[in-house]
Amino acid sequence: LRVTLPQPLAPDGRVTLALAFVTKLASSELSGRGGFFGDHFDGMQWFPKLAALRHGTFDAEPFHADTEFFADFGTYDVTISAPRDYLVEATGVPLERRDNPDGSRSVTFRAEDVHDFAFIADRNAVVARELFSEGPYASHPVEILYVHQPYRRVMAPRILAAVKEGLLYYGQRLMPYPYPRLVVDDLPMGLGGGMEYPMLFTVSMAWFLPRFETAPEEVTLHEFGHQYWYGIVATNEFEEPWLDEGINSYVTRRAMDHLYGRPRPGRTVNALFDYALTRILDEGVEARLGPLALNLDQLLGFQDTPFRPVEGGFLGYPVSPFDLNRPGLAEGRFLSSKEGYAAVARDDALATPSWGFRPGSYVGIVYDKTDVVLETLARLLGPDRVDAALAEYVRRYRFAHPTAREFLEVLAEEAARGGGRPEVAPLVQALVYDTGTVDFAVESLRSRESAPARGFIPAARAGEAATDRRAPPEPAGSATRYETEVIVRRLGDLALPVDILVRFENGEERRETWDGRSTWKRFTYETGARADRAIIDPGEVYALDLDRNNNSLTLDRRTRPVARLVLLWHFWIQNYLHLAAALS
């Protein structure tokens, strides 16, 4: 809607617009953007929003399914009327509650410095409430409200604890949460998913939740994090979605690892087996055998099976191999982002607007690639330096609608302040504005005994005779020498300097730095011991490396772990086939 004013609005002038509108909420369903289910109502994206004024013009993008609307900050005074037996909560602070003669109750909320307003109304919901005043909130406590169905009471301690952890984590590293109140709307029946609004966000959880599963804490921290990137900084998610969803994914993962710990170390072979097993439970098994397929769905004759229900997951619950706290998957949450990014690495650049992504690549680029890019920068510069950049970005551009240019400027300033590395600036530019990939590999490793030189050896200086070595020299107790050759390759698009480590059987090590400009390079050594292994990027600095499996080679095969994995795999495949035969 465009409104033409009766006369021009002068600088510092004021105008009042009165709008009458009707919104029909989506019936019998809930989504992250509003609707109702039974007696639960979510008023979200429910009113005509004022377009944001940027650079002298109004940025009035049409709605795009992957993003949120973009609006300016303001003050909202909203009165919501509902039957008296309904619980009503919303963005803002309740100022007045009054009962009306018609049997309804009106609640007035006021919210300052927000760019959206959402409300919930529910006849059956109950509230777990806590006033949080620890750490940076000692002088201005935050009231936390967990609005949920009665059967979800058991989750109240976990959700409230996750919100408090988020308040402390963000408050100590970035800036304290600036609002006096925060409402968590737990959608009934696990519907809708998580969605963010100022001072209010939704969460959703499956009906079956084992205690070790930290998905409730993760979705709570993720939606809370949006209070900063979507709510306080308020970038334009239409044009630059990675500045909200991507940065939030990185900080959420860091917060989860910090607050809830990483899985303990364990046997890699066991971790691989557990990974494969949970993938089977989550996605089923389909082994292509030429024109045939080994697929439980086909063997049973049903598309909807316990292993692969229509909605996905095991028995209706999504099982992620990275979320099961398994020994040996110590970087599980990061590996989940890495897997999502690797699948679409060459599809789109981070700087792509929300409507420009190839179908299926939005999440892998916006969420996962941003996480992997920032993790790479944290390994190059140090996590504290990246945290400092994020804190300065929030401090400098709170309530200001910054763009990627401002974010990258702050990142460059902090990189320079920390001593910096020359490859950081071009790396960031390439990763944000292009689809270049990183993939280093050790192509070959050879090590053999070196034969002494034979024939006439030229004299060391003029006037001296050449040395006659046509006959093999007598072994005078000299130690055996070895010639080692290492060839490394750059399989990715980006030319970056990278470290190389060659380790020998006597414990000796040689370290090199390759500029990565050519597509391959050879390194040769003559040493007193045979080479044991060669590793490119031994410190795993480039978290973006698409394939870590090709980053090292060893001369000695180690078949024992593989044999263990094969035995385990054969055992479970045998049981899998027995189950299919019994049920078919």
GROMACS .gro file of C-alpha atoms in nm, residues 256-443:
model
  188
  256MET     CA    1   2.629  -2.489   2.230
  257ASP     CA    2   2.987  -2.622   2.236
  258HIS     CA    3   3.074  -2.386   2.521
  259LEU     CA    4   2.763  -2.441   2.732
  260TYR     CA    5   2.681  -2.805   2.669
  261GLY     CA    6   3.022  -2.940   2.578
  262ARG     CA    7   3.160  -3.140   2.292
  263PRO     CA    8   3.138  -3.518   2.277
  264ARG     CA    9   3.428  -3.693   2.444
  265PRO     CA   10   3.712  -3.840   2.239
  266GLY     CA   11   3.674  -4.198   2.124
  267ARG     CA   12   3.764  -4.449   1.858
  268THR     CA   13   3.718  -4.304   1.512
  269VAL     CA   14   3.605  -4.642   1.379
  270ASN     CA   15   3.325  -4.658   1.638
  271ALA     CA   16   3.221  -4.303   1.556
  272LEU     CA   17   3.203  -4.388   1.185
  273PHE     CA   18   2.990  -4.690   1.258
  274ASP     CA   19   2.757  -4.494   1.485
  275TYR     CA   20   2.732  -4.227   1.219
  276ALA     CA   21   2.631  -4.483   0.957
  277LEU     CA   22   2.382  -4.650   1.191
  278THR     CA   23   2.206  -4.327   1.283
  279ARG     CA   24   2.195  -4.232   0.917
  280ILE     CA   25   2.015  -4.560   0.849
  281LEU     CA   26   1.766  -4.484   1.126
  282ASP     CA   27   1.718  -4.130   1.000
  283GLU     CA   28   1.708  -4.185   0.624
  284GLY     CA   29   1.679  -4.556   0.561
  285VAL     CA   30   1.913  -4.753   0.338
  286GLU     CA   31   1.916  -4.762  -0.038
  287ALA     CA   32   2.200  -4.948  -0.204
  288ARG     CA   33   2.197  -4.933  -0.583
  289LEU     CA   34   2.280  -5.269  -0.742
  290GLY     CA   35   2.260  -5.189  -1.111
  291PRO     CA   36   1.892  -5.186  -1.205
  292LEU     CA   37   1.797  -5.320  -0.859
  293ALA     CA   38   1.797  -5.152  -0.519
  294LEU     CA   39   1.839  -5.274  -0.164
  295ASN     CA   40   1.579  -5.055   0.006
  296LEU     CA   41   1.377  -5.137   0.316
  297ASP     CA   42   1.080  -4.940   0.182
  298GLN     CA   43   1.069  -5.152  -0.132
  299LEU     CA   44   1.124  -5.480   0.052
  300LEU     CA   45   0.832  -5.409   0.283
  301GLY     CA   46   0.616  -5.264   0.010
  302PHE     CA   47   0.538  -4.948   0.208
  303GLN     CA   48   0.671  -4.599   0.153
  304ASP     CA   49   0.598  -4.504   0.515
  305THR     CA   50   0.812  -4.727   0.737
  306PRO     CA   51   0.943  -4.689   1.094
  307PHE     CA   52   1.282  -4.609   0.944
  308ARG     CA   53   1.161  -4.358   0.689
  309PRO     CA   54   0.824  -4.204   0.777
  310VAL     CA   55   0.677  -3.948   0.542
  311GLU     CA   56   0.776  -3.665   0.775
  312GLY     CA   57   1.134  -3.794   0.802
  313GLY     CA   58   1.330  -3.941   1.089
  314PHE     CA   59   1.306  -4.249   1.308
  315LEU     CA   60   0.960  -4.315   1.451
  316GLY     CA   61   0.864  -3.961   1.355
  317TYR     CA   62   1.166  -3.801   1.522
  318PRO     CA   63   1.463  -3.669   1.321
  319VAL     CA   64   1.784  -3.834   1.437
  320SER     CA   65   2.097  -3.644   1.343
  321PRO     CA   66   2.425  -3.837   1.365
  322PHE     CA   67   2.590  -3.513   1.474
  323ASP     CA   68   2.359  -3.453   1.772
  324LEU     CA   69   2.390  -3.783   1.956
  325ASN     CA   70   2.694  -3.690   2.166
  326ARG     CA   71   2.886  -3.988   2.032
  327PRO     CA   72   3.249  -4.052   2.127
  328GLY     CA   73   3.476  -3.976   1.837
  329LEU     CA   74   3.250  -3.709   1.684
  330ALA     CA   75   3.411  -3.431   1.886
  331GLU     CA   76   3.322  -3.168   1.626
  332GLY     CA   77   2.977  -3.300   1.553
  333ARG     CA   78   2.795  -2.969   1.537
  334PHE     CA   79   3.057  -2.817   1.311
  335LEU     CA   80   3.064  -3.126   1.091
  336SER     CA   81   2.691  -3.087   1.042
  337SER     CA   82   2.747  -2.737   0.902
  338LYS     CA   83   3.041  -2.861   0.695
  339GLU     CA   84   2.827  -3.136   0.542
  340GLY     CA   85   2.549  -2.891   0.456
  341TYR     CA   86   2.794  -2.649   0.295
  342ALA     CA   87   2.989  -2.912   0.100
  343ALA     CA   88   2.675  -3.031  -0.077
  344VAL     CA   89   2.614  -2.689  -0.236
  345ALA     CA   90   2.959  -2.529  -0.217
  346ARG     CA   91   2.974  -2.421  -0.581
  347ASP     CA   92   2.611  -2.319  -0.624
  348ASP     CA   93   2.584  -1.963  -0.493
  349ALA     CA   94   2.785  -1.689  -0.325
  350LEU     CA   95   2.707  -1.569   0.027
  351ALA     CA   96   2.618  -1.227  -0.114
  352THR     CA   97   2.327  -1.372  -0.314
  353PRO     CA   98   1.990  -1.207  -0.233
  354SER     CA   99   1.727  -1.432  -0.078
  355TRP     CA  100   1.532  -1.475  -0.400
  356GLY     CA  101   1.840  -1.563  -0.609
  357PHE     CA  102   1.946  -1.901  -0.470
  358ARG     CA  103   1.933  -2.220  -0.667
  359PRO     CA  104   1.647  -2.429  -0.526
  360GLY     CA  105   1.783  -2.636  -0.241
  361SER     CA  106   2.099  -2.434  -0.176
  362TYR     CA  107   1.962  -2.160   0.054
  363VAL     CA  108   2.024  -2.332   0.388
  364GLY     CA  109   2.358  -2.483   0.288
  365ILE     CA  110   2.494  -2.144   0.181
  366VAL     CA  111   2.324  -1.896   0.413
  367TYR     CA  112   2.338  -2.098   0.736
  368ASP     CA  113   2.616  -2.351   0.688
  369LYS     CA  114   2.867  -2.174   0.467
  370THR     CA  115   2.863  -1.866   0.690
  371ASP     CA  116   2.929  -2.087   0.991
  372VAL     CA  117   3.220  -2.260   0.814
  373VAL     CA  118   3.363  -1.930   0.685
  374LEU     CA  119   3.359  -1.771   1.031
  375GLU     CA  120   3.507  -2.087   1.183
  376THR     CA  121   3.791  -2.067   0.931
  377LEU     CA  122   3.852  -1.703   1.026
  378ALA     CA  123   3.846  -1.799   1.394
  379ARG     CA  124   4.120  -2.056   1.328
  380LEU     CA  125   4.324  -1.808   1.124
  381LEU     CA  126   4.288  -1.510   1.359
  382GLY     CA  127   4.186  -1.673   1.685
  383PRO     CA  128   3.829  -1.710   1.816
  384ASP     CA  129   3.874  -1.417   2.054
  385ARG     CA  130   3.949  -1.187   1.760
  386VAL     CA  131   3.634  -1.294   1.577
  387ASP     CA  132   3.434  -1.251   1.899
  388ALA     CA  133   3.578  -0.901   1.934
  389ALA     CA  134   3.473  -0.820   1.577
  390LEU     CA  135   3.118  -0.942   1.642
  391ALA     CA  136   3.099  -0.740   1.964
  392GLU     CA  137   3.221  -0.424   1.793
  393TYR     CA  138   2.978  -0.482   1.505
  394VAL     CA  139   2.683  -0.505   1.745
  395ARG     CA  140   2.800  -0.208   1.951
  396ARG     CA  141   2.859   0.015   1.651
  397TYR     CA  142   2.552  -0.075   1.447
  398ARG     CA  143   2.283  -0.159   1.701
  399PHE     CA  144   1.942  -0.033   1.582
  400ALA     CA  145   2.109   0.083   1.256
  401HIS     CA  146   2.041  -0.169   0.972
  402PRO     CA  147   2.406  -0.227   0.866
  403THR     CA  148   2.509  -0.402   0.545
  404ALA     CA  149   2.778  -0.655   0.454
  405ARG     CA  150   3.017  -0.369   0.382
  406GLU     CA  151   2.999  -0.247   0.743
  407PHE     CA  152   3.039  -0.599   0.881
  408LEU     CA  153   3.343  -0.673   0.664
  409GLU     CA  154   3.499  -0.338   0.757
  410VAL     CA  155   3.473  -0.422   1.127
  411LEU     CA  156   3.614  -0.770   1.061
  412ALA     CA  157   3.910  -0.622   0.872
  413GLU     CA  158   3.979  -0.373   1.153
  414GLU     CA  159   3.988  -0.647   1.414
  415ALA     CA  160   4.205  -0.870   1.193
  416ALA     CA  161   4.457  -0.586   1.154
  417ARG     CA  162   4.447  -0.513   1.526
  418GLY     CA  163   4.540  -0.871   1.600
  419GLY     CA  164   4.844  -0.870   1.373
  420GLY     CA  165   4.643  -1.013   1.087
  421ARG     CA  166   4.739  -1.251   0.811
  422PRO     CA  167   4.775  -1.121   0.456
  423GLU     CA  168   4.550  -1.388   0.308
  424VAL     CA  169   4.249  -1.300   0.524
  425ALA     CA  170   4.119  -1.000   0.325
  426PRO     CA  171   4.119  -1.166  -0.020
  427LEU     CA  172   3.990  -1.488   0.135
  428VAL     CA  173   3.690  -1.312   0.288
  429GLN     CA  174   3.614  -1.125  -0.033
  430ALA     CA  175   3.627  -1.447  -0.235
  431LEU     CA  176   3.411  -1.641   0.008
  432VAL     CA  177   3.144  -1.371   0.036
  433TYR     CA  178   3.120  -1.257  -0.324
  434ASP     CA  179   3.221  -1.570  -0.516
  435THR     CA  180   3.176  -1.946  -0.509
  436GLY     CA  181   3.544  -2.039  -0.481
  437THR     CA  182   3.625  -2.350  -0.279
  438VAL     CA  183   3.918  -2.471  -0.068
  439ASP     CA  184   4.052  -2.824  -0.110
  440PHE     CA  185   4.415  -2.921  -0.055
  441ALA     CA  186   4.546  -3.275  -0.100
  442VAL     CA  187   4.862  -3.480  -0.059
  443GLU     CA  188   4.876  -3.654  -0.396
   0.00000   0.00000   0.00000
